JSON list of C-alpha atoms in Angstrom, two decimals:
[
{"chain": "A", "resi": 476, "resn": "UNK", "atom": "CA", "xyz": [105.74, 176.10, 112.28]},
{"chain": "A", "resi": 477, "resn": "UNK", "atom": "CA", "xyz": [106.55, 179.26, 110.79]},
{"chain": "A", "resi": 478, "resn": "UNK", "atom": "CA", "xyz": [109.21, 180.80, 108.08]},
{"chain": "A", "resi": 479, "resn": "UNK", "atom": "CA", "xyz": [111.53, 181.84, 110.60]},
{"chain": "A", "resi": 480, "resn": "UNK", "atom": "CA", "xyz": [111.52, 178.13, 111.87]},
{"chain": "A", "resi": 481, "resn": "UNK", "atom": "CA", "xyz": [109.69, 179.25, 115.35]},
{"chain": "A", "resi": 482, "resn": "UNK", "atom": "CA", "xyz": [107.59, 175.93, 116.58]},
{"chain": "A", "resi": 483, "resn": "UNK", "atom": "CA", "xyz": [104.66, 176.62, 118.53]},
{"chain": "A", "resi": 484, "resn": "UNK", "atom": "CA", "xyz": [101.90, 174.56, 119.89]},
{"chain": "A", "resi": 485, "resn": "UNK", "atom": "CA", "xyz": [99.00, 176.59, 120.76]},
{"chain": "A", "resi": 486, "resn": "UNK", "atom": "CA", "xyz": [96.03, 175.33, 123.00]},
{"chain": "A", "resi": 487, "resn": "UNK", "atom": "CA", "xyz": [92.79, 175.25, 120.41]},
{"chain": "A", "resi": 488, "resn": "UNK", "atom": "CA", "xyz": [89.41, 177.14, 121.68]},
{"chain": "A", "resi": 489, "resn": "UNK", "atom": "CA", "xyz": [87.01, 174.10, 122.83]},
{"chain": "A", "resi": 490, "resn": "UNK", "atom": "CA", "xyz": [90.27, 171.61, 123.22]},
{"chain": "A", "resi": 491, "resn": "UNK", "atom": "CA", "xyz": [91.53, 173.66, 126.14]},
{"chain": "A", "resi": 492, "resn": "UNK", "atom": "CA", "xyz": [90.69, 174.29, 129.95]},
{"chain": "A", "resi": 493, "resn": "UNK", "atom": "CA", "xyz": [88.68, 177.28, 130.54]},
{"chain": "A", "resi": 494, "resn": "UNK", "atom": "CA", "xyz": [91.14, 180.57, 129.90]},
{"chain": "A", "resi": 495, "resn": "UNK", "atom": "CA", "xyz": [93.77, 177.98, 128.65]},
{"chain": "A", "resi": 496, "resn": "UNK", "atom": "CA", "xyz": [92.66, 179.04, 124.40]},
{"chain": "A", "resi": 497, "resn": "UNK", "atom": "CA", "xyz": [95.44, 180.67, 122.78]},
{"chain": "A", "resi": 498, "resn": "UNK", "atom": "CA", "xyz": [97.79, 180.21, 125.14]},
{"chain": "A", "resi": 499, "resn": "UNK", "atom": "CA", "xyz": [101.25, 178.68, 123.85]},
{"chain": "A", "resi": 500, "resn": "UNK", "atom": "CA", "xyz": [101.37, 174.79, 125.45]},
{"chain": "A", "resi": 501, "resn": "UNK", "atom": "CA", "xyz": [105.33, 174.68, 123.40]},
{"chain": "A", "resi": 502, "resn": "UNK", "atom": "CA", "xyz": [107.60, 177.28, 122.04]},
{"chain": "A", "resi": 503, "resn": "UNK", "atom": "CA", "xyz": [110.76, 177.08, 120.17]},
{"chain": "A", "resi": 504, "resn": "UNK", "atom": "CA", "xyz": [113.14, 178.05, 117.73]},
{"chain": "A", "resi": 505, "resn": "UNK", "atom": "CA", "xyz": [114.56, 175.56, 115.87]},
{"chain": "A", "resi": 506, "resn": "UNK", "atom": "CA", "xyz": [116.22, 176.89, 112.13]},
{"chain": "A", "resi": 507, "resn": "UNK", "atom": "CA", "xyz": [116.18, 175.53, 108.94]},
{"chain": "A", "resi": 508, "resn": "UNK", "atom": "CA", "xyz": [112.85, 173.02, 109.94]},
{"chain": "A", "resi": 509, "resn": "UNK", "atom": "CA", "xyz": [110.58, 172.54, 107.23]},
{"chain": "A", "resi": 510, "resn": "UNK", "atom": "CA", "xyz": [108.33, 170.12, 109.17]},
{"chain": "A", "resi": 511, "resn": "UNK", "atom": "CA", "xyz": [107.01, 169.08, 112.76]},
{"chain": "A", "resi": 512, "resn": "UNK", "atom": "CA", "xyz": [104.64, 165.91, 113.94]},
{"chain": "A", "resi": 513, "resn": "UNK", "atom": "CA", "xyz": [103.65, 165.23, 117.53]},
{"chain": "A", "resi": 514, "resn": "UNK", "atom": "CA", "xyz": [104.27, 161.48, 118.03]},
{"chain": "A", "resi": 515, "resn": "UNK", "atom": "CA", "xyz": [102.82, 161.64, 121.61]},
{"chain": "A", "resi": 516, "resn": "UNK", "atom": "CA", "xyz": [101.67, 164.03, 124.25]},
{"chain": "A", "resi": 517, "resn": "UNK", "atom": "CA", "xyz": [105.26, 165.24, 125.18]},
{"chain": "A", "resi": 518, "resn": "UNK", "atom": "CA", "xyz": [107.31, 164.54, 121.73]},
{"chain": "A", "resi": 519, "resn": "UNK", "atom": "CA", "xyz": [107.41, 166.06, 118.51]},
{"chain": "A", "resi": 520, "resn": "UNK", "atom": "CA", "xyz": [109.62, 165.05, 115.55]},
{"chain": "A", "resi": 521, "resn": "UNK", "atom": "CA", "xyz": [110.62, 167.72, 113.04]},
{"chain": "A", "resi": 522, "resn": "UNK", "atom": "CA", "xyz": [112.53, 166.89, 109.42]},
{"chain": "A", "resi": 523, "resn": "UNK", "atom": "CA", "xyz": [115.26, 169.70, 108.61]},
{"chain": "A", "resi": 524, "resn": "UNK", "atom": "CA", "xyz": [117.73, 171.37, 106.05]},
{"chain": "A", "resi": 525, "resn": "UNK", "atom": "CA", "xyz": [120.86, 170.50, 106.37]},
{"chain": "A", "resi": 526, "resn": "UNK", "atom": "CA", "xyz": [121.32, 174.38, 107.67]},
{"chain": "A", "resi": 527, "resn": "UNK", "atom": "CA", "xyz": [118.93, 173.08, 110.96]},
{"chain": "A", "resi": 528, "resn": "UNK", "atom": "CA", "xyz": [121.21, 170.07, 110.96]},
{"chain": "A", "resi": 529, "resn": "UNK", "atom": "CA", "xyz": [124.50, 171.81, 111.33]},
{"chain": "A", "resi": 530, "resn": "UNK", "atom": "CA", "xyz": [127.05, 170.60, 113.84]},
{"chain": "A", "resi": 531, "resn": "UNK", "atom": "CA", "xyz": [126.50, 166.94, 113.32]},
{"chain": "A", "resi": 532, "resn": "UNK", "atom": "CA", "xyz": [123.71, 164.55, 113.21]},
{"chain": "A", "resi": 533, "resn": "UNK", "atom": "CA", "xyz": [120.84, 163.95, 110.74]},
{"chain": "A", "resi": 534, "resn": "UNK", "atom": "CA", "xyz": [117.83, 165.97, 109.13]},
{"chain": "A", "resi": 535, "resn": "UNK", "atom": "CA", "xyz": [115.51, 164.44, 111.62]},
{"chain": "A", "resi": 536, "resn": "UNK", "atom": "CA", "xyz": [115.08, 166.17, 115.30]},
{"chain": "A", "resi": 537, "resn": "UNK", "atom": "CA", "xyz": [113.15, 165.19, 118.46]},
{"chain": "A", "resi": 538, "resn": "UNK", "atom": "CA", "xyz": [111.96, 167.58, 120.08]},
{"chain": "A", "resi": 539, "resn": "UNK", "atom": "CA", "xyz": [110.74, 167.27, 124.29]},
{"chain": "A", "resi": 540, "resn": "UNK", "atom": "CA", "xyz": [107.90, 169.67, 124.38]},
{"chain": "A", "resi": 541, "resn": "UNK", "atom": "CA", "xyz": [108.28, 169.37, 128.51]},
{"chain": "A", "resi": 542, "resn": "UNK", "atom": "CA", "xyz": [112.26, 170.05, 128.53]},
{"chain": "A", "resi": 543, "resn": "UNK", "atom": "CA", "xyz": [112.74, 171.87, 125.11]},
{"chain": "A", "resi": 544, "resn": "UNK", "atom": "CA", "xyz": [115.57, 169.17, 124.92]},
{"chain": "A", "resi": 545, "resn": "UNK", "atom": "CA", "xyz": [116.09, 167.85, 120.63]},
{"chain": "A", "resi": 546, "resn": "UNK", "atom": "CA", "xyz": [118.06, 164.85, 120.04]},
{"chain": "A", "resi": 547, "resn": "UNK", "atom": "CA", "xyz": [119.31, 164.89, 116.49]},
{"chain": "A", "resi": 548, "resn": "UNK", "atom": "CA", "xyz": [118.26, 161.36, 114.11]},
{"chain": "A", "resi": 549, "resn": "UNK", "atom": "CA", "xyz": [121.28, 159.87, 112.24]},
{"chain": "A", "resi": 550, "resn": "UNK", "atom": "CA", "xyz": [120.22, 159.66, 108.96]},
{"chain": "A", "resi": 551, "resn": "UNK", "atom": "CA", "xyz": [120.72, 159.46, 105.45]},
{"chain": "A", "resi": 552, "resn": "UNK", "atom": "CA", "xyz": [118.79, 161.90, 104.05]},
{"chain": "A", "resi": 553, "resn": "UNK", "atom": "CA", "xyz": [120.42, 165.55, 103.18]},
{"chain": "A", "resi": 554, "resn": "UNK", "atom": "CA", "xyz": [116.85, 167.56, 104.20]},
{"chain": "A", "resi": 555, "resn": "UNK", "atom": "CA", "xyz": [113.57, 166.31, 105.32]},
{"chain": "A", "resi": 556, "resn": "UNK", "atom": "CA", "xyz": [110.48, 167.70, 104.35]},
{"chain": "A", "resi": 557, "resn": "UNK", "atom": "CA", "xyz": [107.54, 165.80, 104.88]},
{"chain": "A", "resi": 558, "resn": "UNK", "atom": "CA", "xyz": [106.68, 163.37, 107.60]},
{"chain": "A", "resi": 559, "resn": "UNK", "atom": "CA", "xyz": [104.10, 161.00, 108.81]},
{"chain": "A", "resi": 560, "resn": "UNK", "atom": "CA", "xyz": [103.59, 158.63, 112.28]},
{"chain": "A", "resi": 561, "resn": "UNK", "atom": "CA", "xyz": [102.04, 155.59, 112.29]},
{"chain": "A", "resi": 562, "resn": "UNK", "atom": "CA", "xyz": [101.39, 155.25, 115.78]},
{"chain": "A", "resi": 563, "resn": "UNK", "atom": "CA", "xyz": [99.64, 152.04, 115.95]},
{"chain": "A", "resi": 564, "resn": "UNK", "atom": "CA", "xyz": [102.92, 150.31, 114.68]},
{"chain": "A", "resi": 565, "resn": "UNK", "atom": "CA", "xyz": [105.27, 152.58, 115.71]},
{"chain": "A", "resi": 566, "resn": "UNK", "atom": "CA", "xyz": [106.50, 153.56, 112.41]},
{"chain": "A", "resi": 567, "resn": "UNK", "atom": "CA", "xyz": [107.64, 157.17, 111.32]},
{"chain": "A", "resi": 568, "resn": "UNK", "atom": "CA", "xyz": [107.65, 157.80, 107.83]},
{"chain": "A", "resi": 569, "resn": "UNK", "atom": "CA", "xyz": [109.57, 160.37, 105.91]},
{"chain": "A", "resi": 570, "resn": "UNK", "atom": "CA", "xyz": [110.29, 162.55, 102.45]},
{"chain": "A", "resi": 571, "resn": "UNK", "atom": "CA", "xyz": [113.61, 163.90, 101.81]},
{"chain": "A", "resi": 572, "resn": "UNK", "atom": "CA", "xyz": [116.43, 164.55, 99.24]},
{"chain": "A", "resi": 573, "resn": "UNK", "atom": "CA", "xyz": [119.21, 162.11, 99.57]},
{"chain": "A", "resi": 574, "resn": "UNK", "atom": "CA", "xyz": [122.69, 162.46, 99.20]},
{"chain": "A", "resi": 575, "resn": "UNK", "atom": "CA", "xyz": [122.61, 161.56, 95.38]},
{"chain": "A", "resi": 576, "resn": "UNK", "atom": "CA", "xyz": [119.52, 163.55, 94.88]},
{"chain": "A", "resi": 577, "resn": "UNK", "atom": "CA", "xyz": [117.06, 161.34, 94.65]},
{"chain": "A", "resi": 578, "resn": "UNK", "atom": "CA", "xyz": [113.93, 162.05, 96.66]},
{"chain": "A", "resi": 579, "resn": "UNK", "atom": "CA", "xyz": [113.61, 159.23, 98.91]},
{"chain": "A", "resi": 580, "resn": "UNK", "atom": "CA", "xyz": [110.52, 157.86, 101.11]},
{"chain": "A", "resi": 581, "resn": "UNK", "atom": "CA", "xyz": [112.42, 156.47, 104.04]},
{"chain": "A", "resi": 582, "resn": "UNK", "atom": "CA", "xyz": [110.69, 154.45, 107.02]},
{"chain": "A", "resi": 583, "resn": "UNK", "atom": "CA", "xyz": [112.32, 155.03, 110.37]},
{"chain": "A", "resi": 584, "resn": "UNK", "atom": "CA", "xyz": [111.62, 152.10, 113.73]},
{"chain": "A", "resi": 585, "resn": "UNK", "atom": "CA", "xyz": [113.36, 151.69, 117.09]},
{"chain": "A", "resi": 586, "resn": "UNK", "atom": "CA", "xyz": [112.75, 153.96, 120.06]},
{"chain": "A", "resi": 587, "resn": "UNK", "atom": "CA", "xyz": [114.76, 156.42, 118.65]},
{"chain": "A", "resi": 588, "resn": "UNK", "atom": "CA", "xyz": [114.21, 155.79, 115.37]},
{"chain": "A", "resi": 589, "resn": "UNK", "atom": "CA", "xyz": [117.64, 154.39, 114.27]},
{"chain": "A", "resi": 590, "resn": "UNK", "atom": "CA", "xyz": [116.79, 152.20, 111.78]},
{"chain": "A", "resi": 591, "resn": "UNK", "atom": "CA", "xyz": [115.86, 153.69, 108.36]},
{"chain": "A", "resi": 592, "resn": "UNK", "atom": "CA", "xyz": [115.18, 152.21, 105.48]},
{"chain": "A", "resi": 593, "resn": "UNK", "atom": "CA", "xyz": [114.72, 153.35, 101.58]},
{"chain": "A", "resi": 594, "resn": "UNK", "atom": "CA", "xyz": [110.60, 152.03, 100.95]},
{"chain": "A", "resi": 595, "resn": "UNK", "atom": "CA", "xyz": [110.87, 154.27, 97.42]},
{"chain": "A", "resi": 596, "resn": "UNK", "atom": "CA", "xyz": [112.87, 156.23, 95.36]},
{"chain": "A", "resi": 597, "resn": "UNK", "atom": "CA", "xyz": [112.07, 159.14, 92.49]},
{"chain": "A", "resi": 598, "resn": "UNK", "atom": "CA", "xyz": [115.43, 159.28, 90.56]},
{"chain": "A", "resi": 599, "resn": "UNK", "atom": "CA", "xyz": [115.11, 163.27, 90.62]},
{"chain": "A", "resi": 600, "resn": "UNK", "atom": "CA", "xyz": [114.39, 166.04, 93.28]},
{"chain": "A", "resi": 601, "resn": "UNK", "atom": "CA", "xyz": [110.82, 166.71, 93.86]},
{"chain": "A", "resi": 602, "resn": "UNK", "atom": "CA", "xyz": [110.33, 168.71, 96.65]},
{"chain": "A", "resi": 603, "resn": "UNK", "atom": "CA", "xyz": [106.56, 169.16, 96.15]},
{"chain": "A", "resi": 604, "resn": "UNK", "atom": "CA", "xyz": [106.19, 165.69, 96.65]},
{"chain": "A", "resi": 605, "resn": "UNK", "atom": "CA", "xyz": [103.75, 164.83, 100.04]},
{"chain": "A", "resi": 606, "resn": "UNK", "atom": "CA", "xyz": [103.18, 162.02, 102.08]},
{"chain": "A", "resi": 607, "resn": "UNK", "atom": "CA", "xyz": [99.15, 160.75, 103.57]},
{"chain": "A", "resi": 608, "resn": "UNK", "atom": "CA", "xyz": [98.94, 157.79, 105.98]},
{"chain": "A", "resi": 609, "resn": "UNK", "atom": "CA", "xyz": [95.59, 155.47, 105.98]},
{"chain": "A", "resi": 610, "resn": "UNK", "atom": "CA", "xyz": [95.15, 155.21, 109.75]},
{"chain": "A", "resi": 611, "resn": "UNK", "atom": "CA", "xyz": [92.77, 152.04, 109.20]},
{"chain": "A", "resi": 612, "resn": "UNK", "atom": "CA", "xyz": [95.44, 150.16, 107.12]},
{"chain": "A", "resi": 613, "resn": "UNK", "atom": "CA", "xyz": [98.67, 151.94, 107.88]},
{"chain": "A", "resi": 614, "resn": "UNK", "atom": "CA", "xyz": [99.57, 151.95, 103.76]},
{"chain": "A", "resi": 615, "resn": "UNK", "atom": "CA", "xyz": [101.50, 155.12, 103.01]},
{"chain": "A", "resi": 616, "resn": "UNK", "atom": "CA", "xyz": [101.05, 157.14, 100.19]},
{"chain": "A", "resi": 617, "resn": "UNK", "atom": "CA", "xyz": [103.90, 159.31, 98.85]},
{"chain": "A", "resi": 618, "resn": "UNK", "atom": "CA", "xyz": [103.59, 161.43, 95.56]},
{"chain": "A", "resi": 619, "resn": "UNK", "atom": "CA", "xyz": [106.49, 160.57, 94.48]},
{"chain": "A", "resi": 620, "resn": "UNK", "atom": "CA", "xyz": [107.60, 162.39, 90.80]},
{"chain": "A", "resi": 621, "resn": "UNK", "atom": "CA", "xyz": [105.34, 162.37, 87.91]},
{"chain": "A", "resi": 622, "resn": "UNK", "atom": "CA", "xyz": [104.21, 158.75, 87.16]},
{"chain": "A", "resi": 623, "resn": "UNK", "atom": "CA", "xyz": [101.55, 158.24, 89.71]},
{"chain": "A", "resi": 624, "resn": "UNK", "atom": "CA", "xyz": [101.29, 157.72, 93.74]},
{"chain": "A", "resi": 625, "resn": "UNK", "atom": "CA", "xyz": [103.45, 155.34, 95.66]},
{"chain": "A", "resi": 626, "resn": "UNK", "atom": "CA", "xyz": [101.72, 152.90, 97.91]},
{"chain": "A", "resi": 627, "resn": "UNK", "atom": "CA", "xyz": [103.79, 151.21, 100.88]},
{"chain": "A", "resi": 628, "resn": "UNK", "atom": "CA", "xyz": [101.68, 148.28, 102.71]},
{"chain": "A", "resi": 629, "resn": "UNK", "atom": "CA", "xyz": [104.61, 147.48, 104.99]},
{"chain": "A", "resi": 630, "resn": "UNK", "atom": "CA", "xyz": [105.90, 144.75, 102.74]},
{"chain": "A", "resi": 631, "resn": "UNK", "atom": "CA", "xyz": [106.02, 146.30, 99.28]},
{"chain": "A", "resi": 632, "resn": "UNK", "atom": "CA", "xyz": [105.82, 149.26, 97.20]},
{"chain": "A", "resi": 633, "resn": "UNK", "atom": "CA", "xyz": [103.15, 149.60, 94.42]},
{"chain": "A", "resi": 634, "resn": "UNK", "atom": "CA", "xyz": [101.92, 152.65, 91.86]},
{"chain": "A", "resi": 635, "resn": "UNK", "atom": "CA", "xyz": [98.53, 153.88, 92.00]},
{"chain": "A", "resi": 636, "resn": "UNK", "atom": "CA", "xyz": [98.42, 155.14, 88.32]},
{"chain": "A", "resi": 637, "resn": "UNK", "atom": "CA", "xyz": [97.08, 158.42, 88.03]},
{"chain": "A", "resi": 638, "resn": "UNK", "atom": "CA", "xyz": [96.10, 158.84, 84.48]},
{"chain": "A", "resi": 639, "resn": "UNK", "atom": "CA", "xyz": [98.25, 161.64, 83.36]},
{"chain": "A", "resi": 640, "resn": "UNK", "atom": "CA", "xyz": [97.82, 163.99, 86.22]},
{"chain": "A", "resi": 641, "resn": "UNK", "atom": "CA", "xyz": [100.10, 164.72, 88.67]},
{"chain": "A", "resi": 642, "resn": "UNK", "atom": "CA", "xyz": [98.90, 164.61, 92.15]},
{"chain": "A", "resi": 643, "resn": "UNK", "atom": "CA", "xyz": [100.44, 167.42, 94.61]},
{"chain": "A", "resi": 644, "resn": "UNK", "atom": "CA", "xyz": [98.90, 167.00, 97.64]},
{"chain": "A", "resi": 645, "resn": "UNK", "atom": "CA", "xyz": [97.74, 163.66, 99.18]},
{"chain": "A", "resi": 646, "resn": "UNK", "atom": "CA", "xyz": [95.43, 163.52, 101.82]},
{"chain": "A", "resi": 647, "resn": "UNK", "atom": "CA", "xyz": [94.30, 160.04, 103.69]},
{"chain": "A", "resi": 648, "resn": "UNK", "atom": "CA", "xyz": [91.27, 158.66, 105.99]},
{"chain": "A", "resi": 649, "resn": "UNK", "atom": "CA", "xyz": [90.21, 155.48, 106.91]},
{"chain": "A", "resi": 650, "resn": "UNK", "atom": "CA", "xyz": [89.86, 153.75, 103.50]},
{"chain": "A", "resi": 651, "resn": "UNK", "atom": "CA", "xyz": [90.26, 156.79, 101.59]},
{"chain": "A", "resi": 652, "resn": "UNK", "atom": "CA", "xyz": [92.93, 158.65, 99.67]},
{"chain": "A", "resi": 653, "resn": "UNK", "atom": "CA", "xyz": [92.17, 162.03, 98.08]},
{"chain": "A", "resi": 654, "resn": "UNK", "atom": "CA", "xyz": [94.60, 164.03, 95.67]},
{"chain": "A", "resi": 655, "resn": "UNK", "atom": "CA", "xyz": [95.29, 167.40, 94.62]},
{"chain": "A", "resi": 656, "resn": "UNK", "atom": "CA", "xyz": [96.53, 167.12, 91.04]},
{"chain": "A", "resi": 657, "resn": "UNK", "atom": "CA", "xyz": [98.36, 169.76, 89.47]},
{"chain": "A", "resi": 658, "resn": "UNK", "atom": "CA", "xyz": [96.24, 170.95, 86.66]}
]
C-alpha cells in the first residue's frame, strides 16, 4: 500500500515460480486506504477514510484480487486504520475513530463481516494506536491510549499495565507480545 492509496501485491523472490519475482500478482487503486490484509488466497480487506468511503457504505472494503471487484462493509466506524484476521476463528479485528471520536477496537464475524461489535474503547483519538494478534491463542492486543495495552480473549477485555510507558507499536507470536514504547 502506498501514499497515493495504489494496492499492490508483488510475487516475493524464493515464494514465486521461476521468472514469476517481482512481478505484480494484484494491482489497484483504491483512495483514501490506510490499511490492507489478505484474509485468503483471493481476498483482501482494506480499512479506509471516510474520503475512500465516499458514496455510501462503511470504512471497511473487500477487495477480489481475481476480479478487482470491492464490496464496501457497513460499519460504524468513521476511518479504519489498523486491522488484524484471525483466521482460525474467522474473526477480523479492527482500529478506527468512531463517530463520537473515540478510537474504537471493533470485532467484525459473518461471511461478510456484518456483525461488529465495540471489544474496547479509548475516550479520545489516537491514531497511533496498533493492533498484534497471538496466532496460538487468538487474544488481541490493541494499544489503545496511554494507560497500558488492551487484551481481548474473545470473552473479555483486560489491561496489560505498562508501567508508565506508552507502547506504539505491538507486535505478536505464538505466546509472545513485544512493544515499541514511545520513549
Amino acid at each position: 500500500l502506498d501514499r497515493t492509496g495504489t494496492v499492490r501485491l508483488v510475487a516475493l523472490p524464493g515464494a514465486a515460480a521461476a521468472g514469476d519475482s517481482g512481478r505484480p500478482l494484484f494491482d489497484a487503486w483504491l483512495p483514501g486506504t490506510l490499511c490492507v490484509l489478505a484474509i485468503s488466497e483471493r481476498e483482501l480487506v482494506g480499512g479506509r477514510t471516510p474520503i475512500g468511503a465516499s458514496g455510501g457504505g462503511g470504512t471497511l472494503l473487500r477487495i477480489n484480487m481475481r476480479t478487482g471487484e470491492t464490496v464496501a462493509v457497513p460499519g460504524s466506524s468513521r476511518s479504519t486504520y489498523d486491522l488484524a484476521w484471525d483466521a482460525a476463528r474467522g474473526m477480523l479485528y479492527s482500529l478506527g475513530v468512531a463517530a463520537a471520536g473515540d478510537t474504537v477496537l471493533m470485532g467484525h464475524e459473518g461471511t461478510g463481516f456484518e456483525t461488529e461489535r465495540v471489544l474496547a474503547r479509548y475516550e479520545d483519538e489516537d491514531l497511533s494506536a496498533t493492533l498484534a494478534l497471538d496466532p496460538a491463542t487468538g487474544t488481541v492486543y490493541a494499544s489503545l491510549g496511554f494507560g497500558g495495552i488492551v487484551a481481548w480473549d474473545g470473552a473479555s477485555a483486560g489491561l496489560i499495565a505498562t508501567e508508565g510507558r506508552v507502547p506504539r507499536r505491538l507486535a505478536a507470536a505464538p505466546g509472545v507480545l513485544a512493544s515499541v514504547n514511545r520513549d
